[in-house]
mmCIF file of C-alpha atoms in Angstrom:
data_model
loop_
_atom_site.group_PDB
_atom_site.id
_atom_site.type_symbol
_atom_site.label_atom_id
_atom_site.label_comp_id
_atom_site.label_asym_id
_atom_site.label_seq_id
_atom_site.Cartn_x
_atom_site.Cartn_y
_atom_site.Cartn_z
ATOM 1 C CA UNK H 1 75.671 95.448 103.264
ATOM 2 C CA UNK H 2 79.049 95.907 101.713
ATOM 3 C CA UNK H 3 81.687 93.245 102.484
ATOM 4 C CA UNK H 4 84.609 94.536 104.506
ATOM 5 C CA UNK H 5 88.133 93.953 103.290
ATOM 6 C CA UNK H 6 91.374 94.079 105.226
ATOM 7 C CA UNK H 7 93.908 95.481 105.069
ATOM 8 C CA UNK H 8 92.860 98.703 103.354
ATOM 9 C CA UNK H 9 96.300 99.090 101.833
ATOM 10 C CA UNK H 10 99.556 97.181 101.747
ATOM 11 C CA UNK H 11 103.001 97.747 100.291
ATOM 12 C CA UNK H 12 105.117 94.744 99.350
ATOM 13 C CA UNK H 13 108.558 94.236 97.950
ATOM 14 C CA UNK H 14 108.845 91.971 94.941
ATOM 15 C CA UNK H 15 108.837 88.344 96.013
ATOM 16 C CA UNK H 16 106.942 88.897 99.255
ATOM 17 C CA UNK H 17 103.606 87.289 100.065
ATOM 18 C CA UNK H 18 100.323 88.919 101.050
ATOM 19 C CA UNK H 19 96.886 87.921 102.256
ATOM 20 C CA UNK H 20 93.745 89.966 101.641
ATOM 21 C CA UNK H 21 90.643 89.167 103.654
ATOM 22 C CA UNK H 22 86.988 89.689 102.846
ATOM 23 C CA UNK H 23 84.240 89.380 105.415
ATOM 24 C CA UNK H 24 80.484 89.479 104.988
ATOM 25 C CA UNK H 25 77.653 89.635 107.512
ATOM 26 C CA UNK H 26 75.350 87.585 105.285
ATOM 27 C CA UNK H 27 75.232 83.948 104.215
ATOM 28 C CA UNK H 28 77.136 83.739 100.983
ATOM 29 C CA UNK H 29 76.611 81.687 97.877
ATOM 30 C CA UNK H 30 79.808 82.736 96.155
ATOM 31 C CA UNK H 31 82.795 85.027 96.394
ATOM 32 C CA UNK H 32 84.479 86.653 93.414
ATOM 33 C CA UNK H 33 87.890 88.292 93.370
ATOM 34 C CA UNK H 34 88.932 91.111 91.032
ATOM 35 C CA UNK H 35 91.980 93.276 90.470
ATOM 36 C CA UNK H 36 91.627 96.792 89.128
ATOM 37 C CA UNK H 37 94.488 98.939 87.949
ATOM 38 C CA UNK H 38 94.171 102.701 87.921
ATOM 39 C CA UNK H 39 92.031 103.916 85.033
ATOM 40 C CA UNK H 40 91.133 100.410 83.918
ATOM 41 C CA UNK H 41 88.183 98.074 84.360
ATOM 42 C CA UNK H 42 88.259 95.339 87.017
ATOM 43 C CA UNK H 43 89.762 92.062 85.887
ATOM 44 C CA UNK H 44 88.106 88.879 87.061
ATOM 45 C CA UNK H 45 90.514 86.594 88.933
ATOM 46 C CA UNK H 46 88.368 83.762 90.234
ATOM 47 C CA UNK H 47 85.076 82.697 91.747
ATOM 48 C CA UNK H 48 84.632 80.440 94.763
ATOM 49 C CA UNK H 49 81.372 78.699 95.470
ATOM 50 C CA UNK H 50 80.216 77.689 98.945
ATOM 51 C CA UNK H 51 81.964 74.560 100.186
ATOM 52 C CA UNK H 52 85.321 75.962 101.335
ATOM 53 C CA UNK H 53 87.097 75.046 98.152
ATOM 54 C CA UNK H 54 90.346 76.699 97.365
ATOM 55 C CA UNK H 55 91.135 77.807 93.854
ATOM 56 C CA UNK H 56 94.315 78.885 92.242
ATOM 57 C CA UNK H 57 95.380 81.154 89.442
ATOM 58 C CA UNK H 58 99.137 81.053 88.853
ATOM 59 C CA UNK H 59 100.604 82.366 92.126
ATOM 60 C CA UNK H 60 97.294 83.755 93.300
ATOM 61 C CA UNK H 61 94.898 81.513 95.179
ATOM 62 C CA UNK H 62 91.881 81.957 97.396
ATOM 63 C CA UNK H 63 89.829 80.167 99.996
ATOM 64 C CA UNK H 64 86.231 80.512 101.131
ATOM 65 C CA UNK H 65 84.994 79.666 104.611
ATOM 66 C CA UNK H 66 81.224 79.581 104.239
ATOM 67 C CA UNK H 67 80.636 79.090 107.970
ATOM 68 C CA UNK H 68 82.426 82.321 108.780
ATOM 69 C CA UNK H 69 81.292 84.115 105.593
ATOM 70 C CA UNK H 70 84.913 84.937 104.927
ATOM 71 C CA UNK H 71 87.257 84.623 102.010
ATOM 72 C CA UNK H 72 90.965 85.187 101.715
ATOM 73 C CA UNK H 73 93.097 85.925 98.671
ATOM 74 C CA UNK H 74 96.683 84.711 98.805
ATOM 75 C CA UNK H 75 99.374 86.354 96.692
ATOM 76 C CA UNK H 76 102.688 84.547 96.718
ATOM 77 C CA UNK H 77 106.035 85.694 95.389
ATOM 78 C CA UNK H 78 104.475 89.011 94.376
ATOM 79 C CA UNK H 79 105.391 90.648 91.100
ATOM 80 C CA UNK H 80 105.245 94.299 90.081
ATOM 81 C CA UNK H 81 102.253 93.442 87.887
ATOM 82 C CA UNK H 82 100.249 92.514 90.995
ATOM 83 C CA UNK H 83 99.914 96.167 91.939
ATOM 84 C CA UNK H 84 96.381 97.487 91.900
ATOM 85 C CA UNK H 85 93.220 97.545 93.965
ATOM 86 C CA UNK H 86 91.745 94.179 94.852
ATOM 87 C CA UNK H 87 88.030 93.803 95.346
ATOM 88 C CA UNK H 88 86.072 90.864 96.593
ATOM 89 C CA UNK H 89 82.544 90.553 95.282
ATOM 90 C CA UNK H 90 79.977 88.582 97.212
ATOM 91 C CA UNK H 91 76.778 86.951 96.139
ATOM 92 C CA UNK H 92 74.331 86.122 98.901
ATOM 93 C CA UNK H 93 72.026 83.136 98.994
ATOM 94 C CA UNK H 94 69.020 83.906 96.835
ATOM 95 C CA UNK H 95 70.754 87.000 95.515
ATOM 96 C CA UNK H 96 70.052 86.205 91.895
ATOM 97 C CA UNK H 97 73.683 86.703 90.874
ATOM 98 C CA UNK H 98 73.801 90.245 92.257
ATOM 99 C CA UNK H 99 77.452 90.839 93.159
ATOM 100 C CA UNK H 100 78.224 93.320 95.921
ATOM 101 C CA UNK H 101 81.770 94.620 95.829
ATOM 102 C CA UNK H 102 83.859 94.991 98.967
ATOM 103 C CA UNK H 103 85.631 98.052 100.283
ATOM 104 C CA UNK H 104 88.797 97.308 98.319
ATOM 105 C CA UNK H 105 92.451 96.730 99.201
ATOM 106 C CA UNK H 106 95.106 98.825 97.528
ATOM 107 C CA UNK H 107 98.223 96.772 96.942
ATOM 108 C CA UNK H 108 101.519 98.229 95.773
ATOM 109 C CA UNK H 109 104.500 96.069 94.877
ATOM 110 C CA UNK H 110 107.829 97.853 94.799
ATOM 111 C CA UNK H 111 111.193 96.643 93.468
ATOM 112 C CA UNK F 1 91.250 91.666 75.831
ATOM 113 C CA UNK F 2 87.955 90.495 77.333
ATOM 114 C CA UNK F 3 85.786 90.572 74.227
ATOM 115 C CA UNK F 4 83.408 92.998 75.936
ATOM 116 C CA UNK F 5 83.200 96.458 74.416
ATOM 117 C CA UNK F 6 81.458 99.623 75.561
ATOM 118 C CA UNK F 7 80.620 102.879 73.863
ATOM 119 C CA UNK F 8 81.197 105.709 74.094
ATOM 120 C CA UNK F 9 84.453 105.853 76.047
ATOM 121 C CA UNK F 10 83.746 109.272 77.508
ATOM 122 C CA UNK F 11 80.626 111.401 77.635
ATOM 123 C CA UNK F 12 79.749 114.808 79.015
ATOM 124 C CA UNK F 13 76.102 115.641 79.708
ATOM 125 C CA UNK F 14 74.190 118.414 81.406
ATOM 126 C CA UNK F 15 72.034 117.907 84.476
ATOM 127 C CA UNK F 16 68.489 116.918 83.490
ATOM 128 C CA UNK F 17 69.488 115.315 80.198
ATOM 129 C CA UNK F 18 69.137 111.665 79.267
ATOM 130 C CA UNK F 19 71.945 109.295 78.267
ATOM 131 C CA UNK F 20 72.244 105.863 76.679
ATOM 132 C CA UNK F 21 75.336 103.735 77.198
ATOM 133 C CA UNK F 22 76.032 100.625 75.163
ATOM 134 C CA UNK F 23 77.714 97.310 75.813
ATOM 135 C CA UNK F 24 78.527 94.447 73.488
ATOM 136 C CA UNK F 25 79.157 91.094 75.130
ATOM 137 C CA UNK F 26 80.931 87.970 74.037
ATOM 138 C CA UNK F 27 78.963 85.555 71.917
ATOM 139 C CA UNK F 28 77.200 83.057 74.170
ATOM 140 C CA UNK F 29 77.273 85.325 77.225
ATOM 141 C CA UNK F 30 73.570 85.587 77.915
ATOM 142 C CA UNK F 31 73.855 87.467 81.210
ATOM 143 C CA UNK F 32 75.018 91.051 81.547
ATOM 144 C CA UNK F 33 75.387 93.182 84.650
ATOM 145 C CA UNK F 34 75.788 96.941 84.837
ATOM 146 C CA UNK F 35 77.770 98.709 87.546
ATOM 147 C CA UNK F 36 78.402 102.303 88.573
ATOM 148 C CA UNK F 37 81.833 103.109 89.954
ATOM 149 C CA UNK F 38 82.355 106.513 91.535
ATOM 150 C CA UNK F 39 85.891 107.802 91.870
ATOM 151 C CA UNK F 40 87.772 105.958 94.612
ATOM 152 C CA UNK F 41 84.918 103.534 95.256
ATOM 153 C CA UNK F 42 84.172 99.973 94.296
ATOM 154 C CA UNK F 43 81.627 99.157 91.598
ATOM 155 C CA UNK F 44 77.987 99.341 92.690
ATOM 156 C CA UNK F 45 75.549 96.879 91.149
ATOM 157 C CA UNK F 46 72.818 98.590 89.111
ATOM 158 C CA UNK F 47 70.975 95.648 87.537
ATOM 159 C CA UNK F 48 71.407 92.457 85.602
ATOM 160 C CA UNK F 49 69.769 91.123 82.471
ATOM 161 C CA UNK F 50 69.380 87.474 81.575
ATOM 162 C CA UNK F 51 67.923 86.483 78.226
ATOM 163 C CA UNK F 52 66.562 89.997 77.693
ATOM 164 C CA UNK F 53 64.737 90.168 81.042
ATOM 165 C CA UNK F 54 65.807 92.118 84.134
ATOM 166 C CA UNK F 55 67.045 89.582 86.654
ATOM 167 C CA UNK F 56 68.027 91.475 89.778
ATOM 168 C CA UNK F 57 68.409 95.132 90.662
ATOM 169 C CA UNK F 58 70.513 97.114 93.097
ATOM 170 C CA UNK F 59 69.563 100.245 95.008
ATOM 171 C CA UNK F 60 69.160 102.526 92.026
ATOM 172 C CA UNK F 61 66.051 104.586 91.175
ATOM 173 C CA UNK F 62 63.769 103.748 88.234
ATOM 174 C CA UNK F 63 65.360 106.460 86.092
ATOM 175 C CA UNK F 64 68.117 103.885 85.580
ATOM 176 C CA UNK F 65 66.769 101.388 83.075
ATOM 177 C CA UNK F 66 68.173 98.877 80.657
ATOM 178 C CA UNK F 67 67.637 96.676 77.678
ATOM 179 C CA UNK F 68 69.298 93.521 76.429
ATOM 180 C CA UNK F 69 69.089 92.387 72.833
ATOM 181 C CA UNK F 70 69.318 88.921 71.228
ATOM 182 C CA UNK F 71 72.689 89.782 69.653
ATOM 183 C CA UNK F 72 74.389 89.957 73.115
ATOM 184 C CA UNK F 73 74.354 93.746 73.177
ATOM 185 C CA UNK F 74 72.739 95.794 75.918
ATOM 186 C CA UNK F 75 71.978 99.376 76.907
ATOM 187 C CA UNK F 76 71.903 101.370 80.094
ATOM 188 C CA UNK F 77 69.601 104.392 80.012
ATOM 189 C CA UNK F 78 69.665 107.121 82.609
ATOM 190 C CA UNK F 79 66.984 109.821 82.623
ATOM 191 C CA UNK F 80 66.989 113.182 84.388
ATOM 192 C CA UNK F 81 70.731 113.121 84.980
ATOM 193 C CA UNK F 82 72.025 114.400 88.311
ATOM 194 C CA UNK F 83 75.508 115.579 89.203
ATOM 195 C CA UNK F 84 76.010 112.467 91.372
ATOM 196 C CA UNK F 85 75.544 110.288 88.304
ATOM 197 C CA UNK F 86 79.060 111.246 87.245
ATOM 198 C CA UNK F 87 80.978 107.970 87.366
ATOM 199 C CA UNK F 88 82.517 105.139 85.399
ATOM 200 C CA UNK F 89 79.820 102.804 84.123
ATOM 201 C CA UNK F 90 80.867 99.217 83.619
ATOM 202 C CA UNK F 91 79.147 96.300 82.039
ATOM 203 C CA UNK F 92 80.175 92.734 82.777
ATOM 204 C CA UNK F 93 79.058 89.664 80.941
ATOM 205 C CA UNK F 94 79.261 85.997 81.762
ATOM 206 C CA UNK F 95 77.774 82.795 80.579
ATOM 207 C CA UNK F 96 75.334 81.265 83.014
ATOM 208 C CA UNK F 97 76.820 77.913 82.001
ATOM 209 C CA UNK F 98 80.365 78.799 83.072
ATOM 210 C CA UNK F 99 80.228 80.645 86.346
ATOM 211 C CA UNK F 100 83.990 80.917 86.506
ATOM 212 C CA UNK F 101 84.153 83.572 83.827
ATOM 213 C CA UNK F 102 82.930 87.131 84.196
ATOM 214 C CA UNK F 103 84.449 89.816 82.044
ATOM 215 C CA UNK F 104 84.197 93.577 82.325
ATOM 216 C CA UNK F 105 84.171 96.019 79.468
ATOM 217 C CA UNK F 106 86.516 99.019 79.574
ATOM 218 C CA UNK F 107 83.765 101.291 80.872
ATOM 219 C CA UNK F 108 82.170 104.599 79.909
ATOM 220 C CA UNK F 109 83.237 107.666 81.854
ATOM 221 C CA UNK F 110 80.164 109.887 82.287
ATOM 222 C CA UNK F 111 80.529 113.448 83.501
ATOM 223 C CA UNK F 112 77.407 115.410 84.392
ATOM 224 C CA UNK F 113 77.808 119.177 84.630
#
């Protein structure tokens, strides 16, 4: 079952913040986050393991609520370079590192 | 630059033919995953190889097969190509010792006519 992301699309002005959510119906072992620009391969942003830890990558951070099987990606003070499609990737318990990608969130940052 | 390379960049094949796609991973990355990404969709997991053995498979038929070699390179083979196999094929490698790092290659764009 594919994780569901929300929102499907969002437009931000430079400097604004955004939150992208990822929800799974299965017990998760880990959540990955990726950004993909048009015509390019996905770029790995971070991985969160079960335990609710929050990780950060410059002005991009994420949290993982293992009880709710949900993860959120936080983008603060957005930059034009943040534009792209964001995917969460989930790994279920006993999934042998098989990553299932979410439905995707298209983010556009405008000047 | 991720250190993961794929070849060829683009490929056009006819329905029913066979194709081999190649991926070269970073040194020390002993796990490689292959994904299929149709236009406008997210990547779909095909299978994963760990130390030259298949270690997990997605919902793809047996005509999708793979190999991993000791030199951190791998192959994806697709037999009896169908029109729906047209997609971007991505490999991603990561070290099982450092779960925080997974890197994708640039992909191979396969068109089946």
